[in-house]
Amino acid sequence: MTSSPRAALRDQTPQDRVAASMALLSTIAQGNPPSLVHCRHMFDRYGMVQFAIADIPDLKDGYCLDDNTRAFLVALLVRHLDEGNADARDIGAHALSFMEACERSDGRFHNLMDENGSFTDEVGSEDSLGRLIWASGVGARCAANPQWRTRSQALLRSALEASDALTQLRPLAYTILGCAAAITPQEAALIPAATTDVLPEALERSARAALERGLSILLQHLDDNAEGDWQWFEPGLSWGNARLPEALLRGALALGDTRAAEAGLRALSFLASITQPDDRFVPIGNRGWYERGKERAIYDQQPIETCTMVDMWLAAARLTGELQYESKALTAFSWFLGLNTNRVAMVDPNTGGCHDGLEQSRVNPNMGAESTLSYLHAHAALAAHLRGKPR
């Protein structure tokens, strides 16, 4: 049993927190991976548990495909940084097995499993399918383990067959991210391809078609909703916002699509003007979101928003080669470390655990899967990007 991340944060002095934050940024700059202690603690024989009470897994709500795809992505990122990392190996193996177990006999996928290992839904959400395409698309080309690549390709093939039914923007964005990584990982993925092997021809055609379809829909939504100083895909900002411009940017990298690149940078600038206009990231709060023409919500702030913002800035840095975007990614990431509206650390670097949200008067005491994986992903993605730069 690990020590409580919550207790560790509570016992720190302000000077301790500053020192820990600086040490963590130094670790990232050196290309080192995050601690996976808490993440591994959230796994059992079935997969990654969705929720926690403080830092203790809470089994009553079981497991979901969403979180296990996130965990697989984290494992891929960390193994790129440290191929021999035993925690990443075990987390990735368990998460990949869960992803495979979710496939139904008709090729569609479940999302929700109860504490006894029984699926509780008929078919999963669009989000879970999109996340599966993303994780398996990255795994199909970038997994260091050849068996993981083969198994990821099989999952990608099945998931793409169901992807024509996707209509929601965020699942389409995840699809773009996965397909871009599968087609051209050297240009469009968070990490490079593990080998020079290419996708089977039929699978590459399917991935390219899904990528082009997703880009077309996102661009159409941007055209339909953007007007004047409102340059966005929807009439409001809610959750996972930065995934939408990121998808356009990585899709542009994969296909050399100048229209997608310009649109992605335009949407990026709009989102940044609202949530990161200077030296601090303030994500849209989930208590009211932000409807055009109305006041934006500040709280509750979710770690997933910070992760998406980091990835968006890294995509812009890859596309343009401009150092300003790396700096902005580090600023967004620093939300985890206390550069936020409440000036409070959200993570324990020693365990990799992350609190579930920043509320107006407190930090949410729980450290569930989504929040922890959001931090781990952002840390590992930043480290991978900085390691891949010429010195």
Coordinates of C-alpha atoms in Angstrom, one line a residue, residues 208-355:
R208 CA -7.1 7.6 -44.1
A209 CA -10.8 7.6 -45.0
A210 CA -11.8 8.1 -41.3
L211 CA -9.3 10.8 -40.9
E212 CA -10.5 12.7 -43.9
R213 CA -14.1 12.3 -42.8
G214 CA -13.4 13.6 -39.3
L215 CA -11.5 16.6 -40.7
S216 CA -14.3 17.5 -43.0
I217 CA -16.9 17.4 -40.3
L218 CA -14.8 19.5 -37.9
L219 CA -14.0 22.1 -40.5
Q220 CA -17.7 22.3 -41.5
H221 CA -18.7 22.9 -37.8
L222 CA -16.1 25.6 -37.5
D223 CA -17.4 27.3 -40.7
D224 CA -21.0 27.0 -39.5
N225 CA -20.3 28.5 -36.0
A226 CA -17.4 30.9 -36.4
E227 CA -18.4 34.5 -36.7
G228 CA -16.6 37.7 -35.9
D229 CA -14.6 37.3 -32.7
W230 CA -16.2 33.9 -32.0
Q231 CA -13.9 31.4 -33.8
W232 CA -15.1 28.1 -32.5
F233 CA -16.8 24.9 -33.6
E234 CA -19.8 25.3 -31.3
P235 CA -21.9 28.1 -29.8
G236 CA -20.1 27.5 -26.4
L237 CA -17.1 26.1 -24.7
S238 CA -17.5 23.0 -22.5
W239 CA -15.1 20.1 -21.9
G240 CA -12.2 18.7 -23.8
N241 CA -12.1 21.9 -25.8
A242 CA -8.5 21.9 -26.9
R243 CA -8.8 18.4 -28.5
L244 CA -10.7 20.0 -31.4
P245 CA -8.0 22.4 -32.7
E246 CA -5.4 19.8 -31.8
A247 CA -7.2 17.3 -34.1
L248 CA -7.1 19.8 -37.0
L249 CA -3.4 20.5 -36.4
R250 CA -2.4 16.8 -36.3
G251 CA -4.7 16.0 -39.2
A252 CA -2.9 18.8 -41.1
L253 CA 0.4 17.3 -40.2
A254 CA -0.7 13.8 -41.5
L255 CA -2.2 15.0 -44.8
G256 CA -0.4 18.2 -45.5
D257 CA -3.7 20.0 -45.4
T258 CA -3.1 23.7 -45.3
R259 CA -6.8 24.5 -44.7
A260 CA -6.9 22.4 -41.6
A261 CA -3.7 23.9 -40.4
E262 CA -5.0 27.5 -40.7
A263 CA -8.3 26.6 -39.1
G264 CA -6.6 24.8 -36.3
L265 CA -4.4 27.7 -35.5
R266 CA -7.3 30.1 -35.6
A267 CA -9.4 28.0 -33.2
L268 CA -6.3 27.6 -31.0
S269 CA -5.8 31.4 -30.8
F270 CA -9.5 31.9 -29.9
L271 CA -9.4 29.3 -27.1
A272 CA -6.2 30.7 -25.7
S273 CA -7.6 34.2 -25.6
I274 CA -10.2 33.0 -23.2
T275 CA -8.4 30.3 -21.1
Q276 CA -4.7 31.2 -21.3
P277 CA -4.4 34.9 -22.3
D278 CA -1.2 35.5 -20.3
D279 CA 1.0 33.5 -17.9
R280 CA -1.7 31.3 -16.3
F281 CA -4.1 28.7 -17.6
V282 CA -7.7 29.0 -16.3
P283 CA -9.8 26.2 -17.9
I284 CA -13.5 26.5 -18.4
G285 CA -15.2 25.3 -15.3
N286 CA -17.8 22.5 -15.4
R287 CA -20.3 24.4 -13.3
G288 CA -22.0 26.2 -16.1
W289 CA -19.3 26.0 -18.9
Y290 CA -19.3 29.1 -21.2
E291 CA -22.1 29.9 -23.5
R292 CA -21.4 32.6 -26.1
G293 CA -22.5 36.0 -24.9
K294 CA -22.7 34.9 -21.2
E295 CA -20.3 34.8 -18.4
R296 CA -17.8 31.9 -18.4
A297 CA -17.6 29.5 -15.5
I298 CA -14.3 29.5 -13.5
Y299 CA -15.0 26.4 -11.3
D300 CA -14.8 23.5 -11.1
Q301 CA -11.6 23.1 -13.1
Q302 CA -10.8 19.6 -14.3
P303 CA -7.3 18.1 -15.0
I304 CA -8.5 16.7 -18.3
E305 CA -8.7 20.3 -19.6
T306 CA -5.0 20.9 -18.8
C307 CA -3.9 17.7 -20.5
T308 CA -5.8 18.7 -23.7
M309 CA -4.3 22.2 -23.6
V310 CA -0.7 20.8 -23.3
D311 CA -1.3 18.5 -26.3
M312 CA -2.8 21.3 -28.4
W313 CA 0.3 23.5 -27.8
L314 CA 2.6 20.6 -28.6
A315 CA 0.8 20.0 -31.9
A316 CA 1.2 23.7 -32.8
A317 CA 4.9 23.5 -31.9
R318 CA 5.3 20.5 -34.2
L319 CA 3.4 22.2 -37.0
T320 CA 5.0 25.6 -36.9
G321 CA 8.4 25.0 -35.2
E322 CA 7.8 28.0 -33.1
L323 CA 9.2 28.0 -29.6
Q324 CA 6.4 30.1 -28.2
Y325 CA 4.1 27.1 -28.3
E326 CA 6.4 25.0 -26.2
S327 CA 6.5 27.8 -23.6
K328 CA 2.7 27.9 -23.6
A329 CA 2.6 24.1 -23.1
L330 CA 4.8 24.5 -20.1
T331 CA 2.6 27.3 -18.7
A332 CA -0.5 25.1 -19.2
F333 CA 1.2 22.1 -17.5
S334 CA 2.1 24.3 -14.6
W335 CA -1.6 24.4 -13.6
F336 CA -0.9 20.9 -12.1
L337 CA 1.9 22.4 -10.0
G338 CA 0.1 25.3 -8.5
L339 CA 0.1 28.0 -11.3
N340 CA -3.7 28.1 -11.1
T341 CA -6.3 30.4 -9.7
N342 CA -6.0 28.9 -6.1
R343 CA -2.2 28.6 -6.2
V344 CA -2.4 25.0 -5.0
A345 CA -0.6 21.9 -6.2
M346 CA -2.8 19.3 -7.8
V347 CA -0.4 16.4 -8.0
D348 CA 2.0 14.4 -5.9
P349 CA 5.1 13.9 -8.1
N350 CA 6.2 11.0 -5.9
T351 CA 3.2 8.8 -6.8
G352 CA 1.8 10.5 -9.9
G353 CA -1.6 10.9 -8.3
C354 CA -3.7 13.9 -9.3
H355 CA -6.7 15.4 -7.6

